[in-house]
XYZ file of C-alpha atoms in Angstrom:
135
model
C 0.000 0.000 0.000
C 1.343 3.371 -1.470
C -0.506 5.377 1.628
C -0.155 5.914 5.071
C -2.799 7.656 7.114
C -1.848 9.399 10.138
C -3.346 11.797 12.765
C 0.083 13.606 14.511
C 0.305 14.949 17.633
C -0.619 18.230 18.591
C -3.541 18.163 16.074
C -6.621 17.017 16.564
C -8.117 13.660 15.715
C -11.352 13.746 13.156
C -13.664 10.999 12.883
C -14.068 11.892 9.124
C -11.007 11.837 8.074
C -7.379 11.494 8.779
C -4.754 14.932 8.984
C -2.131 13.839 6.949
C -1.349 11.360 4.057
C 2.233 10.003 3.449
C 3.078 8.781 0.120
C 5.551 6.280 -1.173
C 4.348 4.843 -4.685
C 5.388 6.241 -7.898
C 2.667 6.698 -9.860
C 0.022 9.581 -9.353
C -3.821 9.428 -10.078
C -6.093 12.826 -10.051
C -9.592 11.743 -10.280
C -11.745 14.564 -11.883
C -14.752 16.064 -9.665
C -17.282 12.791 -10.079
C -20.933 14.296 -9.056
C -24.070 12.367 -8.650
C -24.368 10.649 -12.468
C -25.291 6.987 -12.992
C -23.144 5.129 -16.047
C -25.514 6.468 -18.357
C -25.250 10.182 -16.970
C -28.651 10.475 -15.094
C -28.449 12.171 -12.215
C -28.987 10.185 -9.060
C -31.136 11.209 -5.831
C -32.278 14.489 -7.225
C -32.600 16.656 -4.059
C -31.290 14.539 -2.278
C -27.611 15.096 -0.837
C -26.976 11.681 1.371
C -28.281 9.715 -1.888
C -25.345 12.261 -4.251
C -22.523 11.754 -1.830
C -23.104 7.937 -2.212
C -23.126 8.105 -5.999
C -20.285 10.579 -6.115
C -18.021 8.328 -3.500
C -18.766 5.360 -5.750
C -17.924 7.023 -8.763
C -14.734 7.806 -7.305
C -14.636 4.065 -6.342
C -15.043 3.091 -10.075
C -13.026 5.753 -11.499
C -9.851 4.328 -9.137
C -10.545 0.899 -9.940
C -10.372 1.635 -13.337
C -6.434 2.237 -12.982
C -6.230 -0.423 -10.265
C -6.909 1.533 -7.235
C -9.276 1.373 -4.436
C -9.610 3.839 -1.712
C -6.887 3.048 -0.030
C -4.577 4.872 -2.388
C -6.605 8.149 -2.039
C -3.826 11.094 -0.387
C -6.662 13.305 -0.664
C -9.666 14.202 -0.868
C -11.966 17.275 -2.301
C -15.165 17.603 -1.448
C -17.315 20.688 -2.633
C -20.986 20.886 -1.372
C -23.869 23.263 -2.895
C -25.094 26.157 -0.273
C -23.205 24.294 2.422
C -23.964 25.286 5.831
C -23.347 22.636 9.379
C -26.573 21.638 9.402
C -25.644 19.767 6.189
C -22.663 17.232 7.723
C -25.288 14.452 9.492
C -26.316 14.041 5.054
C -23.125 14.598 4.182
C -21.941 11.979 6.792
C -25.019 9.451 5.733
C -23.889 9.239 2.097
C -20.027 8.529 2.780
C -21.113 5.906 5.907
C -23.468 4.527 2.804
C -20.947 4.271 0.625
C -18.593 3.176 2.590
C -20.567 -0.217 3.452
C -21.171 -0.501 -0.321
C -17.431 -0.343 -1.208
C -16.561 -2.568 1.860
C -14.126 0.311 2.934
C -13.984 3.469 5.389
C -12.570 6.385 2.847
C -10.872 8.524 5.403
C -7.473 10.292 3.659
C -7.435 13.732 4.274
C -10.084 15.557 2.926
C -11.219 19.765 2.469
C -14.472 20.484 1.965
C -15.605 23.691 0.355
C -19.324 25.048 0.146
C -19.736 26.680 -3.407
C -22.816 28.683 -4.805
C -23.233 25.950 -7.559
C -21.928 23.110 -10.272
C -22.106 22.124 -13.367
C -25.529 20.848 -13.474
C -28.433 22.730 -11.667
C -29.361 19.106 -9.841
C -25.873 18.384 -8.357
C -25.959 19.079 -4.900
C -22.173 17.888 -4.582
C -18.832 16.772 -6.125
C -16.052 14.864 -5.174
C -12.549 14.535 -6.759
C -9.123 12.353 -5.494
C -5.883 12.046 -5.794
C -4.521 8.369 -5.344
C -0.833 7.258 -4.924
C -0.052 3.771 -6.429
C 3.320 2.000 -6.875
C-alpha cells in the first residue's frame, strides 16, 4: 500500500477523516470532480444530498478501480458541497457511511471540503474529486 494515514500529535483527531497522508508509490492518479451521475449520466437522488454523496463516493470508487486503485490509495480528498452550511454534515456523513458499506471500505485520507454557490448541473448538490498514490 502506497498510503499511510496518520493523525500527529498536537492536532486534533477527526472521525471523518485522517490529517495527513504520506506517500511512497510512484505513480500519481487525479480523479476529476465525479458528481451524482449513474453510467448512463442520469443524475442520481435528485434533491437529495446523502443519496449524491453515495453516488459521487462510488464514482470515485469506479473511477480508481479503473487504474487499479481502491480507496486506499486516495492522499486526498476534495469535497465541494452546494449552499453548504453545518446543518448539512449528518447528510453529508449518511452518504459517505453509505458508501462506505457498499465499497466494503472506510474512505478517510485527508479531505477539504468547500461550500460553493453551484456546479455544473443545476441538480448536483455535490462533487467529489481524489488524488490516489499507487506504486
Amino acid at each position: 500500500m502506497a498510503i499511510t494515514l496518520v493523525d500527529p500529535a498536537g492536532l486534533p483527531a477527526v472521525d471523518a477523516y485522517r490529517q495527513v497522508s504520506v506517500a511512497t508509490g510512484s505513480k500519481l492518479v487525479f480523479v476529476a470532480g465525479q458528481v451524482a451521475w449513474d453510467g448512463d449520466g442520469a443524475t442520481v437522488g435528485e434533491g437529495d444530498l446523502a443519496a449524491q454523496v453515495e453516488q459521487c463516493y462510488l464514482n470515485v470508487g469506479t473511477a480508481l478501480a479503473g487504474v487499479g486503485a481502491s480507496f486506499s490509495d486516495v492522499a486526498k480528498l476534495t469535497v465541494h458541497v452546494v449552499d453548504w452550511s453545518p446543518e448539512k454534515m449528518p447528510l453529508l456523513m449518511e452518504g459517505i457511511g453509505r458508501a462506505a458499506a457498499r465499497l466494503g471500505t472506510v474512505p478517510v485520507p485527508p479531505a477539504t471540503l468547500i461550500g460553493c454557490a453551484a456546479l455544473d448541473v443545476p441538480e448536483h448538490l455535490v462533487e467529489v474529486e481524489a488524488t490516489a498514490v499507487i506504486d
